Coordinates of C-alpha atoms in Angstrom, one line a residue:
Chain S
X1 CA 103.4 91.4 130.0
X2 CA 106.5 92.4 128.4
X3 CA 106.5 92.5 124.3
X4 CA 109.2 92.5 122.1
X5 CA 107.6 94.9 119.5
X6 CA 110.1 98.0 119.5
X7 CA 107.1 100.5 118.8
X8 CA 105.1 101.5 121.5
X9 CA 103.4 105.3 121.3
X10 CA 101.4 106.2 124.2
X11 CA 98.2 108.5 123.3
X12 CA 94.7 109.3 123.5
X13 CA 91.9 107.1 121.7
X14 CA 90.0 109.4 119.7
X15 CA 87.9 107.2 117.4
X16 CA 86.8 103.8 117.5
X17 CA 84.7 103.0 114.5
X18 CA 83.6 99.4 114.4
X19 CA 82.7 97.0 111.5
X20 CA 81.2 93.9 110.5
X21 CA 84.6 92.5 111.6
X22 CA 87.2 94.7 111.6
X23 CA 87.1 98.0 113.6
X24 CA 89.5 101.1 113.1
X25 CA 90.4 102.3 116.3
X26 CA 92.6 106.4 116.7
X27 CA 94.8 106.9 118.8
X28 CA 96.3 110.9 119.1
X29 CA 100.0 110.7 120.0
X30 CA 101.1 114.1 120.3
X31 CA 99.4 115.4 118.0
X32 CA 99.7 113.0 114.9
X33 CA 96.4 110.8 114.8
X34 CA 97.5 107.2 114.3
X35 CA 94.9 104.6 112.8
X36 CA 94.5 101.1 114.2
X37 CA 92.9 98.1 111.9
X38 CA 92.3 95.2 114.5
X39 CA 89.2 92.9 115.6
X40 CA 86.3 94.1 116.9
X41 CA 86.8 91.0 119.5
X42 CA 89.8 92.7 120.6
X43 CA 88.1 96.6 121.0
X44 CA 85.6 94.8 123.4
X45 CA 88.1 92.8 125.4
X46 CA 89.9 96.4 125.7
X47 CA 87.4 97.9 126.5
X48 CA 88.3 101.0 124.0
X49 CA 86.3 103.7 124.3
X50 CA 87.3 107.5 123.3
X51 CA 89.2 109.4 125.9
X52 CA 91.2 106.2 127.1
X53 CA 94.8 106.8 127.4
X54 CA 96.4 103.7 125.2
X55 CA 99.2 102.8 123.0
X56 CA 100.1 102.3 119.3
X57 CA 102.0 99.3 119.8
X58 CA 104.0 98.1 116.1
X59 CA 106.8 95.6 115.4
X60 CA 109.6 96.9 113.7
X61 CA 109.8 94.9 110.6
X62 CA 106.0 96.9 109.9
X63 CA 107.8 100.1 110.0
X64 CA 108.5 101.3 106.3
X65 CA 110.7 104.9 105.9
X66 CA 109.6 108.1 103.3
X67 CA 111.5 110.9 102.7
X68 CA 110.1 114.0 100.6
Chain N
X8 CA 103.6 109.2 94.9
X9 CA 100.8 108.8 97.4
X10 CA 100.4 105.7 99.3
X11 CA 97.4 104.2 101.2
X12 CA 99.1 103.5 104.8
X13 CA 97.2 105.2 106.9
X14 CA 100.2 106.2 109.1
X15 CA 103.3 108.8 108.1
X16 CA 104.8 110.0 111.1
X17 CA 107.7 112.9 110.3
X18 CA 110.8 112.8 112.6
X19 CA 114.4 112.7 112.3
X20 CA 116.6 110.0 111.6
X21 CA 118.8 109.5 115.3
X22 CA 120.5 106.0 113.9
X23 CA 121.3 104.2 110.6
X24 CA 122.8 100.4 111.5
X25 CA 123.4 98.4 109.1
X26 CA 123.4 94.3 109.6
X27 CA 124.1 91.8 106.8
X28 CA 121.1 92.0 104.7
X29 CA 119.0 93.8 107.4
X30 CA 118.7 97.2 108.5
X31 CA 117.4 99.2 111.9
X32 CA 116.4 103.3 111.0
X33 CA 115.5 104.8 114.4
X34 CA 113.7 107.9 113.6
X35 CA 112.9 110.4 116.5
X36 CA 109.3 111.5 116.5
X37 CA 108.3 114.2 118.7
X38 CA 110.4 112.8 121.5
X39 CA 109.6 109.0 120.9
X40 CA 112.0 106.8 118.5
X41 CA 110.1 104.5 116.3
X42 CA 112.6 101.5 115.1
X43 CA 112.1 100.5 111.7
X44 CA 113.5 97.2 110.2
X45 CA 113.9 97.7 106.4
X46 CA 116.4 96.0 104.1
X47 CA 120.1 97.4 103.7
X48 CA 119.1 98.5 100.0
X49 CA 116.5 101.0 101.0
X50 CA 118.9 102.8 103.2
X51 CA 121.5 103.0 100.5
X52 CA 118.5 103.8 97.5
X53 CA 117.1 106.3 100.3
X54 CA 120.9 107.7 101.6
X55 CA 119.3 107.9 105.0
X56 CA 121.5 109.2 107.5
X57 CA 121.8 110.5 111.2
X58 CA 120.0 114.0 110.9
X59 CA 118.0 113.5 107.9
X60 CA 113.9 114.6 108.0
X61 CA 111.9 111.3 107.2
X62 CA 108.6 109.8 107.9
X63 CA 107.7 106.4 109.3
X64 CA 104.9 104.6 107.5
X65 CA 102.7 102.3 109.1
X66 CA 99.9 100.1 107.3
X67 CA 96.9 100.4 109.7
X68 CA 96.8 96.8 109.5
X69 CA 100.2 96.2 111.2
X70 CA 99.2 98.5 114.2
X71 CA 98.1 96.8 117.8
X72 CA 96.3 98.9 120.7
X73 CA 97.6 97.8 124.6
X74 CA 96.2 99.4 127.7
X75 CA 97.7 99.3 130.8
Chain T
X22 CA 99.8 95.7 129.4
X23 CA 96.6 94.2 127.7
X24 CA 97.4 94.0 124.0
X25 CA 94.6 93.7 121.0
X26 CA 96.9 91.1 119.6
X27 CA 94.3 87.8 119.3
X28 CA 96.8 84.9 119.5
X29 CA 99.6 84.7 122.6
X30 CA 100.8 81.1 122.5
X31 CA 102.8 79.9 125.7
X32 CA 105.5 78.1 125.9
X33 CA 109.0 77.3 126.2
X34 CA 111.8 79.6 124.9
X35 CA 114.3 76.4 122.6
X36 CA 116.6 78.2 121.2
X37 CA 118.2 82.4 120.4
X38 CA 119.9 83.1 117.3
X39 CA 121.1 86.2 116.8
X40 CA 121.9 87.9 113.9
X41 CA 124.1 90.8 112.8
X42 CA 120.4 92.8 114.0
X43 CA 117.5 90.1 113.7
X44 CA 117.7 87.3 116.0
X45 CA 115.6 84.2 115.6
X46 CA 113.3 83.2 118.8
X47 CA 112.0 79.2 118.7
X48 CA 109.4 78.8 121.7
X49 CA 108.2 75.3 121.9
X50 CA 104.5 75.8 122.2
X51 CA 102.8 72.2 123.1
X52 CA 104.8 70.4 120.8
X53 CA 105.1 72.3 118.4
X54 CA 107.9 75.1 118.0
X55 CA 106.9 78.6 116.3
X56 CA 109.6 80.7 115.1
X57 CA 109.6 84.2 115.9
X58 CA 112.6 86.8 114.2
X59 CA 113.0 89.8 116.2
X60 CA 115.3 92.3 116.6
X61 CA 118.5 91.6 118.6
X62 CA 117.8 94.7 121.0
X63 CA 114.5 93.0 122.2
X64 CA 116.0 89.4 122.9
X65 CA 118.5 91.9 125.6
X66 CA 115.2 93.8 126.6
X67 CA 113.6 90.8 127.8
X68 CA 116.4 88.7 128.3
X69 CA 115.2 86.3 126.2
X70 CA 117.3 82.8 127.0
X71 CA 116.6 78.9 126.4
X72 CA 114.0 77.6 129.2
X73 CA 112.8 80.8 129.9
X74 CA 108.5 80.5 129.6
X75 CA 107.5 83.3 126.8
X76 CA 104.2 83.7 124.5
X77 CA 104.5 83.4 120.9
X78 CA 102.3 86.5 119.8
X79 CA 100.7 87.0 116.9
X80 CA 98.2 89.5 115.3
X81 CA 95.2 88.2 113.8
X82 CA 95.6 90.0 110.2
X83 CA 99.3 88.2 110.2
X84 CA 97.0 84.6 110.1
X85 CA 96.5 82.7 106.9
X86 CA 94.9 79.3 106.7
X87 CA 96.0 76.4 104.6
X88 CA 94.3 73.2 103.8
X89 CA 96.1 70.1 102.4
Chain R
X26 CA 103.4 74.1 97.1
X27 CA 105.8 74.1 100.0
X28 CA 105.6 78.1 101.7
X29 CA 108.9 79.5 103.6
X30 CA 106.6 80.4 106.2
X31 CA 108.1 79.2 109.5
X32 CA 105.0 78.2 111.2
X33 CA 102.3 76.3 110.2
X34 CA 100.5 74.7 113.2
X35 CA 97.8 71.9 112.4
X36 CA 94.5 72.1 113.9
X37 CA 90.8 71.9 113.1
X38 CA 88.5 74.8 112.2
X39 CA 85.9 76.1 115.1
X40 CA 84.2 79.4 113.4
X41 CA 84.1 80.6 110.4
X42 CA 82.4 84.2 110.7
X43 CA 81.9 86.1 107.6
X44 CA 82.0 90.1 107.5
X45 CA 81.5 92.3 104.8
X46 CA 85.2 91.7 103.1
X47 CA 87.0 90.4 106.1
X48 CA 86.4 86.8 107.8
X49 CA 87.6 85.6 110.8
X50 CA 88.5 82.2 111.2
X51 CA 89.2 80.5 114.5
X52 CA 91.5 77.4 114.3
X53 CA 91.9 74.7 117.6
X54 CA 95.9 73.9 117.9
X55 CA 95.9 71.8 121.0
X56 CA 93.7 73.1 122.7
X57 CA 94.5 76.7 121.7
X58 CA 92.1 78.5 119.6
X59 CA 94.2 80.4 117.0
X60 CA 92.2 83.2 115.1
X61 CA 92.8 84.1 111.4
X62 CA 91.8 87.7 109.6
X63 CA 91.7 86.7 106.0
X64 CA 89.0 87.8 102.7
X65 CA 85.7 86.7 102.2
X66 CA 87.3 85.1 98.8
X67 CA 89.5 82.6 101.0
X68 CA 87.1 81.6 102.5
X69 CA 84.8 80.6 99.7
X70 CA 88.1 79.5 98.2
X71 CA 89.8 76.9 100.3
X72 CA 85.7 75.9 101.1
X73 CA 86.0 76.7 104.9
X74 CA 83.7 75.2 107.5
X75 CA 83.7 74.0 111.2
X76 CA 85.3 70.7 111.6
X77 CA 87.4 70.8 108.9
X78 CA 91.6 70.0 109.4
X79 CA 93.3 73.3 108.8
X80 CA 96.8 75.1 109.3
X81 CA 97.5 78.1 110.4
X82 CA 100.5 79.2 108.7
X83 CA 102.6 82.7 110.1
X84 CA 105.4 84.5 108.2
X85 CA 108.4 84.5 111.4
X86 CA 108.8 88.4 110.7
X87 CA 104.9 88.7 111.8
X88 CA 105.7 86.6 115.4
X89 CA 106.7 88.7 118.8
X90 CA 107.7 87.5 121.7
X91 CA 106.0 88.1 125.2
X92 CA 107.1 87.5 128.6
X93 CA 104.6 87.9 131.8
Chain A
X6 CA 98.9 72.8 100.5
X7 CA 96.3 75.6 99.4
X8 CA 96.8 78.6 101.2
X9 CA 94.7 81.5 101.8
X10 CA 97.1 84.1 100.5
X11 CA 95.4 86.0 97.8
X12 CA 98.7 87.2 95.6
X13 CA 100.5 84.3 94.0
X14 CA 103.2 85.9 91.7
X15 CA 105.1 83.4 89.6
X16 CA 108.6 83.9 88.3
X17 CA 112.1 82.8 88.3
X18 CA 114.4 83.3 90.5
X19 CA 117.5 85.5 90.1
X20 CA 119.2 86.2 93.7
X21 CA 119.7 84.5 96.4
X22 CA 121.7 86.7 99.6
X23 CA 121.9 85.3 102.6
X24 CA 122.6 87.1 105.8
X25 CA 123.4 86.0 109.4
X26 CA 119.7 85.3 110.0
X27 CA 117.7 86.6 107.6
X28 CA 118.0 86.3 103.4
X29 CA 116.9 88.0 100.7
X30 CA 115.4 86.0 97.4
X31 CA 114.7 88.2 94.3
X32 CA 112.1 86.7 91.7
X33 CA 111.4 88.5 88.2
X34 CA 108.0 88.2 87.7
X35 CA 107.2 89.0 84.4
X36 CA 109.9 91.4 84.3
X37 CA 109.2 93.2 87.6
X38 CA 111.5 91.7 90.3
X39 CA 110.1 91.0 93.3
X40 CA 112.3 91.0 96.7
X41 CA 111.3 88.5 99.8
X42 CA 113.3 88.8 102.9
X43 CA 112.6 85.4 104.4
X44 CA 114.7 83.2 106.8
X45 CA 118.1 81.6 106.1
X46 CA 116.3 78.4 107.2
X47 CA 113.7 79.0 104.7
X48 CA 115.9 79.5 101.9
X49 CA 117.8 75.9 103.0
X50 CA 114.4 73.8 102.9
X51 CA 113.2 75.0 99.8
X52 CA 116.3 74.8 98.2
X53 CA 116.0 77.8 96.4
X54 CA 118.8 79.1 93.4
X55 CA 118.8 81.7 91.1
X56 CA 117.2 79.7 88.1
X57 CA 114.2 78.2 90.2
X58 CA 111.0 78.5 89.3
X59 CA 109.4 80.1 93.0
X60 CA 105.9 82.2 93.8
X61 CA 106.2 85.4 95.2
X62 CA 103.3 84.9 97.7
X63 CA 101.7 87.9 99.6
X64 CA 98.5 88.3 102.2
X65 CA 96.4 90.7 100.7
X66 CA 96.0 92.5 104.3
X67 CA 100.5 93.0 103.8
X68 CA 99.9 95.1 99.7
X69 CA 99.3 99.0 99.9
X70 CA 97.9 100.8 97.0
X71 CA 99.6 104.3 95.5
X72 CA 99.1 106.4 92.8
X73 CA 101.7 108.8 91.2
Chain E
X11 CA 107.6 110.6 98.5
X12 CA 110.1 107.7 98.3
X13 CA 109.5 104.8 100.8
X14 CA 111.7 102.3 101.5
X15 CA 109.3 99.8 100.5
X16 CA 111.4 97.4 98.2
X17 CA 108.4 96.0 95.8
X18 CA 105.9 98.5 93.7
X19 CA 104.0 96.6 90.6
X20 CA 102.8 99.0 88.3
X21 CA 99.4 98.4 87.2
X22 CA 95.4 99.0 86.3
X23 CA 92.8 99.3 89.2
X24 CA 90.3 96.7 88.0
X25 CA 87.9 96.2 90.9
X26 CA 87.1 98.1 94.1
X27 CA 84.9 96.5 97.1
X28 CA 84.2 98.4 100.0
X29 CA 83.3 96.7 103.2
X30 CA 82.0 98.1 106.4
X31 CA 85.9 99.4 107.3
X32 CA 88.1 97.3 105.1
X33 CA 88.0 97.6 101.2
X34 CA 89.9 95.1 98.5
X35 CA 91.5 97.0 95.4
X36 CA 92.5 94.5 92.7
X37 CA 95.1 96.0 90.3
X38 CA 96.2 93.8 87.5
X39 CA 100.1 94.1 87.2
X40 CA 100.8 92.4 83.5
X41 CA 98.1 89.7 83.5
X42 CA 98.4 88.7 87.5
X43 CA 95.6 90.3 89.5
X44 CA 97.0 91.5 92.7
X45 CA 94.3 92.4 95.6
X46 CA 95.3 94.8 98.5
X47 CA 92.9 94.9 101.7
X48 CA 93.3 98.7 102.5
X49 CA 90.9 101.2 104.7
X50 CA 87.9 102.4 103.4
X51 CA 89.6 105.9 104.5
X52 CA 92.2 104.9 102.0
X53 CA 90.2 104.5 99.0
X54 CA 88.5 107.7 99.4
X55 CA 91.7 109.7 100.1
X56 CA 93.2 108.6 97.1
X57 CA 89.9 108.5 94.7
X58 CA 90.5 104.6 93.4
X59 CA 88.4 103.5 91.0
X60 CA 88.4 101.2 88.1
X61 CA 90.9 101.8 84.9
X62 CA 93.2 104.3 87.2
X63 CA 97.1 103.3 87.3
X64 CA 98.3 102.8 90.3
X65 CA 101.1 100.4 92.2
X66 CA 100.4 97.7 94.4
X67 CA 103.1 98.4 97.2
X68 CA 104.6 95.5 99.6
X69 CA 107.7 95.7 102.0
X70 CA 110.1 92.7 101.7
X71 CA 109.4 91.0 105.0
X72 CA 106.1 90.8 103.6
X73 CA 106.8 88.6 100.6
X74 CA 106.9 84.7 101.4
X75 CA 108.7 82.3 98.7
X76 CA 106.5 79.3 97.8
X77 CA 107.9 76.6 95.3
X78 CA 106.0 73.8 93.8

């Protein structure tokens, strides 16, 4: 499957920390540690264990921009 | 000011491009370019341009994990 | 790819719009048509065009619910 | 109250599963079964329960496109 | 329609831009103005003009928190 | 930091409920209680707790128009 979502950061699942609903999956992408809010149903379909190799996948209109 | 997205990933703008209302910021991170759709206003109140050190920010909420 | 994404919707692409940099996707899933707005460079990536099959996706946390 | 939100797809409720803050709620659309991450409080709010005639309603900017 | 959005915001509205696709509405809420970038189609079927009453409506899972 | 983020309220932290992951922070902004769901991780990072200032942030695309 194909996605349009611009974002996609390939990494190393270093965490996956599951709730009553919601679980908090991280991901290491070269070295910045991104966090993951998403359904524990979906962490079990996955399969998502630490050590995977997996993406950070986001849709553009979710990326904001800082500067210092 | 210190913001609860879980996600601020520091890079390099590569490309400002404006549309009518809607901007994309391409922001080179370590070798991957993260897109970001934001309005035309926060480019100009944020005078991002090509070159410039800036971080993309992520809710947690608005990231996905994909496996191959 | 496997995505964590809950809700992939099949269907029938009816109509691309693009914009000066968002485009607007309509996919006609079972009768009803869901509107997706995207960026113009991932209508080209996938090549997006009228009659072509495509899944509406969605993110769980993007849901609400309304009741009459 | 009439929403901009693009889509709003009519459909009847088939779980309502409580967490600690966050509720999932899983809503039949032909046949599909859309799921919902929403609070607890609109939940108890709106007065959620299986068998109930629902919508789930999606913000455009918050729909990707997929293709296989 | 009751939705399950917790943040209902009501004001007045005092811009209306559209784009090629995508428009931006600006509603002062209580004298903070509050900017939506919604669809050009959206704007149309609500009918919305700077004078309009309107809700600035928001998913609690879409507001960060920051402190100075 | 600035962030491109178009909308910051400025307001009082009047509730904070942690979940298993997920926490809601309600911040009144002039009268209108405003709740954010937010990390756990979040909370703690930036020490919320009742009577603090602090701005409930939200990216345009975010923000839906509702009219009566």
């Amino acid at each position: 499957m194909k996605i349009s979502a611009r974002n996609r950061l390939k990494g190393t699942v270093v965490d996956v920390t599951k709730g009553a609903t919601t679980a908090h999956v991280r991901i290491d992408v070269g070295g910045s540690v991104v966090t993951a809010s998403i359904t524990n149903e979906a962490v079990d379909e996955l399969q998502l264990k630490v050590g995977d190799s997996a993406y950070a996948v986001v849709k553009a209109s979710d990326v904001m921009v800082a500067v210092d």
